[in-house]
PDB file of C-alpha atoms in Angstrom:
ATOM      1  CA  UNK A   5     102.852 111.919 137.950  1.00  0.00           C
ATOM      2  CA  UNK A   6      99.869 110.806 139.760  1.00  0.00           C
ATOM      3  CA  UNK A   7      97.689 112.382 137.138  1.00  0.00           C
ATOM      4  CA  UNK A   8      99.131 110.566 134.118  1.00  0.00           C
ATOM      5  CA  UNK A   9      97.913 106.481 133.834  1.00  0.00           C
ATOM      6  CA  UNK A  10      98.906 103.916 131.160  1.00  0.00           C
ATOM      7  CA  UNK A  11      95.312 102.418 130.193  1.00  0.00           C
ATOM      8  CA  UNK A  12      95.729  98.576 128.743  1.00  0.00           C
ATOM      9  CA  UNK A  13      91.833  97.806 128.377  1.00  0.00           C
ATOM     10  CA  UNK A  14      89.175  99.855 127.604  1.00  0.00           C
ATOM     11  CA  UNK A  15      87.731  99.512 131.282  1.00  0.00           C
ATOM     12  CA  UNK A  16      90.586 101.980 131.934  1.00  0.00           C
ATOM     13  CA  UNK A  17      89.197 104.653 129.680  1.00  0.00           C
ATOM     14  CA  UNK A  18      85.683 104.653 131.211  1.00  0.00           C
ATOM     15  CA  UNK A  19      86.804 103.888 135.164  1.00  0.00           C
ATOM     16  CA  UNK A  20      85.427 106.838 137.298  1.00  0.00           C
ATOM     17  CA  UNK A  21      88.417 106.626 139.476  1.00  0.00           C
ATOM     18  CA  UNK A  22      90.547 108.220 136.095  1.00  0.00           C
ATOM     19  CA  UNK A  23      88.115 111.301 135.995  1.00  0.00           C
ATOM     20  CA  UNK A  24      90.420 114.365 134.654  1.00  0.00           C
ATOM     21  CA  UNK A  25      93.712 112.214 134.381  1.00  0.00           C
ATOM     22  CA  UNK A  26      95.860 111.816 131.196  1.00  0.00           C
ATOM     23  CA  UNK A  27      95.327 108.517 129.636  1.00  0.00           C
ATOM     24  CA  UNK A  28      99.144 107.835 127.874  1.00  0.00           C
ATOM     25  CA  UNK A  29      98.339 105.473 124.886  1.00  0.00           C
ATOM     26  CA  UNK A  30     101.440 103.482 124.607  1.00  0.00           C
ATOM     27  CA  UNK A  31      99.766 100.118 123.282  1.00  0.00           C
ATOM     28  CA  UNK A  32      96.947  99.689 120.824  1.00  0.00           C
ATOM     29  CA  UNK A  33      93.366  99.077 122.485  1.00  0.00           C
ATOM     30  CA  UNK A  34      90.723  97.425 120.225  1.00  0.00           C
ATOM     31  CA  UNK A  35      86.873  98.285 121.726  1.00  0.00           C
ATOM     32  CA  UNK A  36      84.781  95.261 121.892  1.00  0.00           C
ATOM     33  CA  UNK A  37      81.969  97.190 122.991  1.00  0.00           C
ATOM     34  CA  UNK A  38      80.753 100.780 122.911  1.00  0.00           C
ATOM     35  CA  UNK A  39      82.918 102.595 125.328  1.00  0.00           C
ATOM     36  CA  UNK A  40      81.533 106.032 127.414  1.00  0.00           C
ATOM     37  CA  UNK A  41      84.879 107.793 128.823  1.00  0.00           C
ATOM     38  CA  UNK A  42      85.512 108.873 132.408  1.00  0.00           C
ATOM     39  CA  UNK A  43      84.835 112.394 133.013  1.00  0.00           C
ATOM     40  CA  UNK A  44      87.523 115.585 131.918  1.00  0.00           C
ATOM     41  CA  UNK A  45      89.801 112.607 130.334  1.00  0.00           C
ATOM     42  CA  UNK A  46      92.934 113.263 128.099  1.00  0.00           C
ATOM     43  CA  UNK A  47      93.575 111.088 125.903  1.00  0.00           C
ATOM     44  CA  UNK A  48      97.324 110.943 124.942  1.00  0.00           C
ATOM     45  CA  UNK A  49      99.171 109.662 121.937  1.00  0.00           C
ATOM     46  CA  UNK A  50     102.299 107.316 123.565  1.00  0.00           C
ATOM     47  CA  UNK A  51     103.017 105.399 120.652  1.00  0.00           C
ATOM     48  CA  UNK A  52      99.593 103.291 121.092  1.00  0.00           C
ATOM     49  CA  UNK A  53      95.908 103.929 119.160  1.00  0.00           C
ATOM     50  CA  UNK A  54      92.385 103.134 119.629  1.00  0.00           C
ATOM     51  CA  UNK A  55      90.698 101.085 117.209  1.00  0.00           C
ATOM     52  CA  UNK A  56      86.866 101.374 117.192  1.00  0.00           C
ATOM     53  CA  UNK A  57      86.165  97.807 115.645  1.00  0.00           C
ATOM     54  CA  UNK A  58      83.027  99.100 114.925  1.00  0.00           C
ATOM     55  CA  UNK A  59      82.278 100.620 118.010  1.00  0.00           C
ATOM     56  CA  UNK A  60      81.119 103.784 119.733  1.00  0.00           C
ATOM     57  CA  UNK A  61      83.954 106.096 121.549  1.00  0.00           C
ATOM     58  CA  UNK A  62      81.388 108.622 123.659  1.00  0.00           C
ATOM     59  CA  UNK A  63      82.157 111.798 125.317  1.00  0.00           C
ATOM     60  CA  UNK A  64      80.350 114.470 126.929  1.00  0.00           C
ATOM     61  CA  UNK A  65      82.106 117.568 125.617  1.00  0.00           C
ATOM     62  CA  UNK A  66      84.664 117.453 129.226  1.00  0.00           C
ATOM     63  CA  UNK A  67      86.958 115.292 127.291  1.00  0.00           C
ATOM     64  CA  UNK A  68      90.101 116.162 124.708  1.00  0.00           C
ATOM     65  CA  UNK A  69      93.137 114.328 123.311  1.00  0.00           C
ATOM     66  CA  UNK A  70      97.006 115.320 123.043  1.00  0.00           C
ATOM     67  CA  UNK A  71      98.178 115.629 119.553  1.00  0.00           C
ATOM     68  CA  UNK A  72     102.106 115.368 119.158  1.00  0.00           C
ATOM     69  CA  UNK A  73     102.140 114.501 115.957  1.00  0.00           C
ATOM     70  CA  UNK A  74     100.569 113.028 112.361  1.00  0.00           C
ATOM     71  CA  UNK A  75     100.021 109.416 113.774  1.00  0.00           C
ATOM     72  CA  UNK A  76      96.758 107.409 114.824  1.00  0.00           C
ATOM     73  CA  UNK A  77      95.072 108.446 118.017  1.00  0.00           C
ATOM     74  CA  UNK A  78      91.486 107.236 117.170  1.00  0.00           C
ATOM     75  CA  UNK A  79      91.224 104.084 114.252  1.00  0.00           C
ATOM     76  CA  UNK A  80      88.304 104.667 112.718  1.00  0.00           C
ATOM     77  CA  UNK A  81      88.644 102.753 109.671  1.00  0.00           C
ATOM     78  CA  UNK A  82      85.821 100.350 110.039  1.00  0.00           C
ATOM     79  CA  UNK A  83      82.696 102.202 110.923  1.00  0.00           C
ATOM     80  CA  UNK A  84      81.717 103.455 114.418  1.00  0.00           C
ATOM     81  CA  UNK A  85      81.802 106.834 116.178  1.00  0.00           C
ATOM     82  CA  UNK A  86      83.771 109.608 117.932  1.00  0.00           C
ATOM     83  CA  UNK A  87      81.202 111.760 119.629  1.00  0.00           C
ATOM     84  CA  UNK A  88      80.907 114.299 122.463  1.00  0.00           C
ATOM     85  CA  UNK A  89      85.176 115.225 122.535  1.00  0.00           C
ATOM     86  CA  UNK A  90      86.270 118.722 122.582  1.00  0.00           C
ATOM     87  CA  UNK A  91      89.375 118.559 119.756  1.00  0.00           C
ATOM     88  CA  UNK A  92      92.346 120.910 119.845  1.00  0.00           C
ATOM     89  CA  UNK A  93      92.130 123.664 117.861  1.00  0.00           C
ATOM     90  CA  UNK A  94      94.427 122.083 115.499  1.00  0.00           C
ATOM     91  CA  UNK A  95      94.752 118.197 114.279  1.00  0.00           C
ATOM     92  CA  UNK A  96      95.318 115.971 111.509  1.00  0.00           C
ATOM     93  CA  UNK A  97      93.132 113.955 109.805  1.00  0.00           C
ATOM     94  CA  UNK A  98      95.495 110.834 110.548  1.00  0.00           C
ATOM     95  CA  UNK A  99      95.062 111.105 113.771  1.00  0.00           C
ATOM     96  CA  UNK A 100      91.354 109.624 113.249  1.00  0.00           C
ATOM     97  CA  UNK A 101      93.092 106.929 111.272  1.00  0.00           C
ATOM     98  CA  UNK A 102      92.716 108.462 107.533  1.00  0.00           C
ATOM     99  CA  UNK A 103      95.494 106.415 104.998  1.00  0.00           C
ATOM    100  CA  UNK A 104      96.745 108.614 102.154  1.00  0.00           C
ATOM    101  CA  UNK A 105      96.928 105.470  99.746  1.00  0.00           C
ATOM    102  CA  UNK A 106      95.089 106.729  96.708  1.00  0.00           C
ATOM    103  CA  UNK A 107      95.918 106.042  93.023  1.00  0.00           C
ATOM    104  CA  UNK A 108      94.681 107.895  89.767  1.00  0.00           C
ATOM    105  CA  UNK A 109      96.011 105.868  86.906  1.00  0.00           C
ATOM    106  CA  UNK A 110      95.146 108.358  84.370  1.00  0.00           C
ATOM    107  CA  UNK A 111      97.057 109.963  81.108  1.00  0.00           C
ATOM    108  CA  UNK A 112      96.104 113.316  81.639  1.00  0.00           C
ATOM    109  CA  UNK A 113      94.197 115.772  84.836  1.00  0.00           C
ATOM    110  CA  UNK A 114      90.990 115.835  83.247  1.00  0.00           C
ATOM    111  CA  UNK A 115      87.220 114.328  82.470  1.00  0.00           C
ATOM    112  CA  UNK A 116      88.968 111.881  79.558  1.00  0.00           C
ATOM    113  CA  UNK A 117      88.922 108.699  81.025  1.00  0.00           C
ATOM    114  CA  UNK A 118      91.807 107.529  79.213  1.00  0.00           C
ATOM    115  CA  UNK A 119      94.794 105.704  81.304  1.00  0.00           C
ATOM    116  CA  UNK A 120      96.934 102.147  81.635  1.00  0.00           C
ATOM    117  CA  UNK A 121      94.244  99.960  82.016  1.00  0.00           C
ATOM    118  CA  UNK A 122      93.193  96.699  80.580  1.00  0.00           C
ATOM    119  CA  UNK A 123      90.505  94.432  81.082  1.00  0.00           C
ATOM    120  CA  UNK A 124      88.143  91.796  79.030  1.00  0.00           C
ATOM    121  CA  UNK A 125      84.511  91.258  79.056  1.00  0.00           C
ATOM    122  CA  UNK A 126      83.686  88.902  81.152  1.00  0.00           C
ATOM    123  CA  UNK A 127      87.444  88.325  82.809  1.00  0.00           C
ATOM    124  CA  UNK A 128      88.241  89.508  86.788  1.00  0.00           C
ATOM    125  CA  UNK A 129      91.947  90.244  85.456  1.00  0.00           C
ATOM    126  CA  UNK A 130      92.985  93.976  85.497  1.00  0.00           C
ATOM    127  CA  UNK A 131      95.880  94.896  84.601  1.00  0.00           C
ATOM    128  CA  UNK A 132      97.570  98.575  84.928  1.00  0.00           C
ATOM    129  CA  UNK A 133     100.620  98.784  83.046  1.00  0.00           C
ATOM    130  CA  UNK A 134     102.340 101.222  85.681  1.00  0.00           C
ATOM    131  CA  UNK A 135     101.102 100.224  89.175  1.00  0.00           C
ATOM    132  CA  UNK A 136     102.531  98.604  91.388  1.00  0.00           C
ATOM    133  CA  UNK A 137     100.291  96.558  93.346  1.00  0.00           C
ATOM    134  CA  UNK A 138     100.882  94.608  96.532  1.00  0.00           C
ATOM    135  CA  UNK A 139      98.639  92.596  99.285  1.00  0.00           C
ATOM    136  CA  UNK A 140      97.679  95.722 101.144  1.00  0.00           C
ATOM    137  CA  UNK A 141      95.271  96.559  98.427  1.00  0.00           C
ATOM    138  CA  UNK A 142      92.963  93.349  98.932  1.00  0.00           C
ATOM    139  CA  UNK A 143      89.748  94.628  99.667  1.00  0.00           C
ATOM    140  CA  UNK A 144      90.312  98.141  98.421  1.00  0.00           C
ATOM    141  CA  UNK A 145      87.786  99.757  96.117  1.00  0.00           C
ATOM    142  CA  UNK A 146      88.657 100.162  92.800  1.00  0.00           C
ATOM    143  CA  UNK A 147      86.589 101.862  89.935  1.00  0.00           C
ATOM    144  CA  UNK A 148      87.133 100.501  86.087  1.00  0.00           C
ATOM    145  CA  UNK A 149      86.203 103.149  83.870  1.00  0.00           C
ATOM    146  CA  UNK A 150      84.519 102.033  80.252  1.00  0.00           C
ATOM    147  CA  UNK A 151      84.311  98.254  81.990  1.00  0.00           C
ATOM    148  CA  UNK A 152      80.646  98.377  83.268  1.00  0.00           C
ATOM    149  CA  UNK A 153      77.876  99.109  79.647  1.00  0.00           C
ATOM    150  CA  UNK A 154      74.932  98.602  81.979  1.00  0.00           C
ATOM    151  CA  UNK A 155      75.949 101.553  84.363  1.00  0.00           C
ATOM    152  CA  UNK A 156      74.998 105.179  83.105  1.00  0.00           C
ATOM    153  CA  UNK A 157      79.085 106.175  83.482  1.00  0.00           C
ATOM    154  CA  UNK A 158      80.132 103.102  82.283  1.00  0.00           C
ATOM    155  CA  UNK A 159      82.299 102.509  84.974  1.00  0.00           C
ATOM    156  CA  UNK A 160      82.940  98.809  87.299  1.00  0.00           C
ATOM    157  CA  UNK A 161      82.741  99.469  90.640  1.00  0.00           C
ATOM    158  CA  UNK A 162      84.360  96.351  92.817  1.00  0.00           C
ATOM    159  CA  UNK A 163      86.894  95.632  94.726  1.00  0.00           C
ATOM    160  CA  UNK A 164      90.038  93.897  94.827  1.00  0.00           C
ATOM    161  CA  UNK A 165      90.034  90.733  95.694  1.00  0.00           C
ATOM    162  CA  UNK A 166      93.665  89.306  95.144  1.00  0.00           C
ATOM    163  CA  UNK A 167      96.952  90.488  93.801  1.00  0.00           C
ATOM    164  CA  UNK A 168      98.715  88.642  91.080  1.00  0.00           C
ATOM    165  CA  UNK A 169     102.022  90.473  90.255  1.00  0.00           C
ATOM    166  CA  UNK A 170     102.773  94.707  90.406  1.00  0.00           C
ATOM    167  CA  UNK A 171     100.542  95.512  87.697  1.00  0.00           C
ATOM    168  CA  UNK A 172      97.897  92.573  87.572  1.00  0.00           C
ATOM    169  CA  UNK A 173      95.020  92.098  89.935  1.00  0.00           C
ATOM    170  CA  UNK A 174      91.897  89.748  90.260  1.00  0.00           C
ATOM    171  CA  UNK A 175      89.052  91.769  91.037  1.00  0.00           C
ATOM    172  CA  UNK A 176      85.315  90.764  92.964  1.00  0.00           C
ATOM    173  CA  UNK A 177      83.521  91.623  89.490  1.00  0.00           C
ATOM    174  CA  UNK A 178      84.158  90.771  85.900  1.00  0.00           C
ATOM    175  CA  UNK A 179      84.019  93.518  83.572  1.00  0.00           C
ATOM    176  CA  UNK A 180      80.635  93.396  80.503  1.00  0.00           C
ATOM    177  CA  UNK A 181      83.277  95.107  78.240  1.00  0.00           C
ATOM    178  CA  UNK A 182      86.728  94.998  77.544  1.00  0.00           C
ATOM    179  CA  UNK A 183      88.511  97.934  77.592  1.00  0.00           C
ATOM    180  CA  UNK A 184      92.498  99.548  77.103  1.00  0.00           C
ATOM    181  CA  UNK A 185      93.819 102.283  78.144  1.00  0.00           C
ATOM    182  CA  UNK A 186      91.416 103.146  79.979  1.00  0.00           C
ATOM    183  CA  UNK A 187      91.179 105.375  83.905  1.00  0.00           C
ATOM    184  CA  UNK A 188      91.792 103.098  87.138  1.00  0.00           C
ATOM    185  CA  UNK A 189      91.789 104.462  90.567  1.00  0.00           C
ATOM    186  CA  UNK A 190      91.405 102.959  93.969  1.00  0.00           C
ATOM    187  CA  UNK A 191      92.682 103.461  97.578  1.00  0.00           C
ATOM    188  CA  UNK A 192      91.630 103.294 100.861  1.00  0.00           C
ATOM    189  CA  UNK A 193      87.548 104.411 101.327  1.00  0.00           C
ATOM    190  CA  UNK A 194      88.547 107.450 104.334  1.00  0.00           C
ATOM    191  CA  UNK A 195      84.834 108.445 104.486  1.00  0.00           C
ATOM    192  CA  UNK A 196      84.296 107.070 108.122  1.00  0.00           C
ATOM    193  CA  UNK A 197      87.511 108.647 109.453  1.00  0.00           C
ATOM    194  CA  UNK A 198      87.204 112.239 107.805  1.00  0.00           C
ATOM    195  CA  UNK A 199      83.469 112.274 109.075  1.00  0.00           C
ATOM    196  CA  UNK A 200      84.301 111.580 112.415  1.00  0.00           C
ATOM    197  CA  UNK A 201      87.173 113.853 112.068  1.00  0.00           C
ATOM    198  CA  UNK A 202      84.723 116.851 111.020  1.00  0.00           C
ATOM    199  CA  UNK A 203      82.318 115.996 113.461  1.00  0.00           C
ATOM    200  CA  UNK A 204      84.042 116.438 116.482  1.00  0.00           C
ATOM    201  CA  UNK A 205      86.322 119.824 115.119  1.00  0.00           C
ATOM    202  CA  UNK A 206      82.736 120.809 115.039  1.00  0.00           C
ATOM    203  CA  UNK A 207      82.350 120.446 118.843  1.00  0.00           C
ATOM    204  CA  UNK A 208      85.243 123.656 119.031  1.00  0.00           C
ATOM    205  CA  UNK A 209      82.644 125.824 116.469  1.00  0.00           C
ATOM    206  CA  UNK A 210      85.910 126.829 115.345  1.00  0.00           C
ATOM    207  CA  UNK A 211      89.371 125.102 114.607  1.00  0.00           C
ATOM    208  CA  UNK A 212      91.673 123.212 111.568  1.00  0.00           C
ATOM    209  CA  UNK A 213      91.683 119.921 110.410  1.00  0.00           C
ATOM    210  CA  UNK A 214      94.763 119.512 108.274  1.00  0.00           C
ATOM    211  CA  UNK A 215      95.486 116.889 105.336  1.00  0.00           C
ATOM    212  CA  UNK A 216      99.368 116.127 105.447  1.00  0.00           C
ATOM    213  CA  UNK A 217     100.453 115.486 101.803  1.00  0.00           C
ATOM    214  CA  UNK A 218      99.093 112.426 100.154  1.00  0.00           C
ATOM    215  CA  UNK A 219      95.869 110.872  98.063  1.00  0.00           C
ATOM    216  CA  UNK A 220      93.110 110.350  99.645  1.00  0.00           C
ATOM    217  CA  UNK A 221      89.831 108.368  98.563  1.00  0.00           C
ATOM    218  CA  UNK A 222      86.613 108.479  99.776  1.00  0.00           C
ATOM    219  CA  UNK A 223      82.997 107.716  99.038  1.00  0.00           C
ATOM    220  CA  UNK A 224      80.827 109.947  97.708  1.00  0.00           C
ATOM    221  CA  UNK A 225      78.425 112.039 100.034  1.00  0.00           C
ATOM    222  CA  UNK A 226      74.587 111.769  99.174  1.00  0.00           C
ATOM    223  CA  UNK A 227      72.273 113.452 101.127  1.00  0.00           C
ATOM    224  CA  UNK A 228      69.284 114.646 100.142  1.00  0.00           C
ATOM    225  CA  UNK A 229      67.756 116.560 103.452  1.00  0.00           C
ATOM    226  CA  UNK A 230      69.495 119.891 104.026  1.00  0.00           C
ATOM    227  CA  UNK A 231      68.166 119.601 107.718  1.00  0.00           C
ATOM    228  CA  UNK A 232      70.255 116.429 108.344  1.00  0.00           C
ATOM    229  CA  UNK A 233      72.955 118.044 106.454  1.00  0.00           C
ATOM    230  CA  UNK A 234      73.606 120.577 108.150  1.00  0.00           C
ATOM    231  CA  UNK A 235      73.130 118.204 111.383  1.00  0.00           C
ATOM    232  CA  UNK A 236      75.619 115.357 110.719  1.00  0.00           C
ATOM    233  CA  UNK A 237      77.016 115.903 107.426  1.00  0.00           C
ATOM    234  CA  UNK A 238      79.932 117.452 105.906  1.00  0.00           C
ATOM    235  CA  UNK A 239      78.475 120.905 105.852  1.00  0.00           C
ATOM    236  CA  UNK A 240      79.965 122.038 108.596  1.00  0.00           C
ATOM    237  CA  UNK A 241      80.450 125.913 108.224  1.00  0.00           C
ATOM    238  CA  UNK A 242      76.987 126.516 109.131  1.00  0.00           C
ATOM    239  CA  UNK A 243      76.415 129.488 111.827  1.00  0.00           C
ATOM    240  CA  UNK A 244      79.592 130.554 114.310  1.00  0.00           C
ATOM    241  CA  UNK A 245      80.827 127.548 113.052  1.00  0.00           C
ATOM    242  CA  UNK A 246      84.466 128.483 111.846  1.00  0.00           C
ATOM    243  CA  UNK A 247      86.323 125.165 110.801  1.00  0.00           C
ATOM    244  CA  UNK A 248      89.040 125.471 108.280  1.00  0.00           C
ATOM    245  CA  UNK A 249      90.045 122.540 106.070  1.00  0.00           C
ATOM    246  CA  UNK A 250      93.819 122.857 105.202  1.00  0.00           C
ATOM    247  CA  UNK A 251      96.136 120.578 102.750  1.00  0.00           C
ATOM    248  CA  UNK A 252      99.437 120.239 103.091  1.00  0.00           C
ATOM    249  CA  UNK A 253     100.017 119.350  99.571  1.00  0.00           C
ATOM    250  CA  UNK A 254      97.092 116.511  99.639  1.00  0.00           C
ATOM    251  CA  UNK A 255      94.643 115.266  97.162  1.00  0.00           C
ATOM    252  CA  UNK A 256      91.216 114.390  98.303  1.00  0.00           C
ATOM    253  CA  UNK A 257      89.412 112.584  95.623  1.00  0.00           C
ATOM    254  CA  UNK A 258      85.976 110.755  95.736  1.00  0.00           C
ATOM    255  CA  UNK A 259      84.971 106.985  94.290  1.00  0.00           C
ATOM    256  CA  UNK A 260      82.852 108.342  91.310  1.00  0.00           C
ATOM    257  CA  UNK A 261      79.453 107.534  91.019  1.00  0.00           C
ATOM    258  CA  UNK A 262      79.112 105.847  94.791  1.00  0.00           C
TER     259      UNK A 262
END
């Protein structure tokens, strides 16, 4: 099909000569720079992803993408943007590279901030009687609750810095109290991918954005001007605007306190 092409560099995405083609994504393509796509584009899930590095992906409303199914189209993990697409009316909020990693290690679903946690004033070394930690979690936040006196919720808010065994890590702060039993969560921070995910089911005025089952963590959303809320935050039913937020069994939690 003369209207399908197999894109290997960014340069493909953003060549005039590809103007209203389907770009297949069958390899991964990491942006090194901000990238402007070619006119009416498609953008395809094949089995490959874009990663944003910290870029810019920019549209001007003529573009779309394919979605087959719950995997990565756009990796938007690190920060940078997906602006100016026109979304299918349905899509997943994977597809923008959200991870549903999450962990509550708590003994009950409420406020108490009782759990399996241990740690001693002035140590790095958590330990969480019934994780089970491995190296993907290095550099995930974690919050500490009770482990932090000089913080109005008496939480530690760091990150995790190595792991030692299943249920002991070192972590980027030492704790100014020690502490058992107490709540531990942490996860992968989603905030850039479900904003960009938001942002451009906005562009339809109307459509769903659907959570497959899972945790997921995010920061906390501060914003103190309702003008620029209602502009480029997470209020997004403003209007016509009809955009419909639907979990498939998922959790969406936020890092306390952020």
């Amino acid at each position: 099909n003369p209207n399908i092409f197999v894109p290997t560099t960014q340069a493909d995405l953003s060549n005039g000569s590809n103007a209203n083609k389907i770009a297949s994504i069958q390899s991964n393509i990491t942006l090194t720079s901000n990238l402007t796509l070619a006119s009416g584009l498609i953008i395809r899930q094949d089995g490959g992803h874009i990663i944003l590095n910290g870029f810019d992906i920019i549209g001007d409303l003529s573009q779309t993408f394919e979605v087959r199914n719950e995997e990565v189209i756009f990796d938007c993990s690190q920060t940078g943007t997906v602006t100016g697409l026109t979304p299918p009316t349905s899509f997943y909020i994977t597809n923008f590279g959200a991870i549903n990693d999450g962990v509550d290690h708590r003994t009950a679903f409420t406020m108490d901030k009782s759990g399996t946690g241990s740690i001693t004033n002035g140590s790095t070394t958590l330990v969480v009687s019934d994780a089970n930690f491995d190296a993907s979690r290095v550099g995930q936040k974690i919050i500490v609750f009770n482990a932090n006196t000089v913080t109005e919720e008496d939480a530690l808010h760091t990150t995790i810095a190595s792991v030692t065994n299943p249920t002991t890590v070192e972590l980027s702060d030492a704790a100014n109290a020690t502490v058992s039993d107490t709540r531990v969560f942490y996860g992968t921070d989603n905030y850039n991918t479900i904003y960009q995910a938001l942002t451009n089911t906005r562009n339809n005025k109307s459509g769903d954005l659907i959570f497959p089952e899972g945790h997921y963590m995010t920061s906390t959303i501060e914003k103190t001007d309702p003008a620029a809320q209602q502009q480029d935050g997470f209020l997004i039913g403003d209007g016509t605007d009809s955009v419909n937020v639907i979990g498939h069994g998922a959790t969406l939690q936020a890092f306390a306190f952020d």
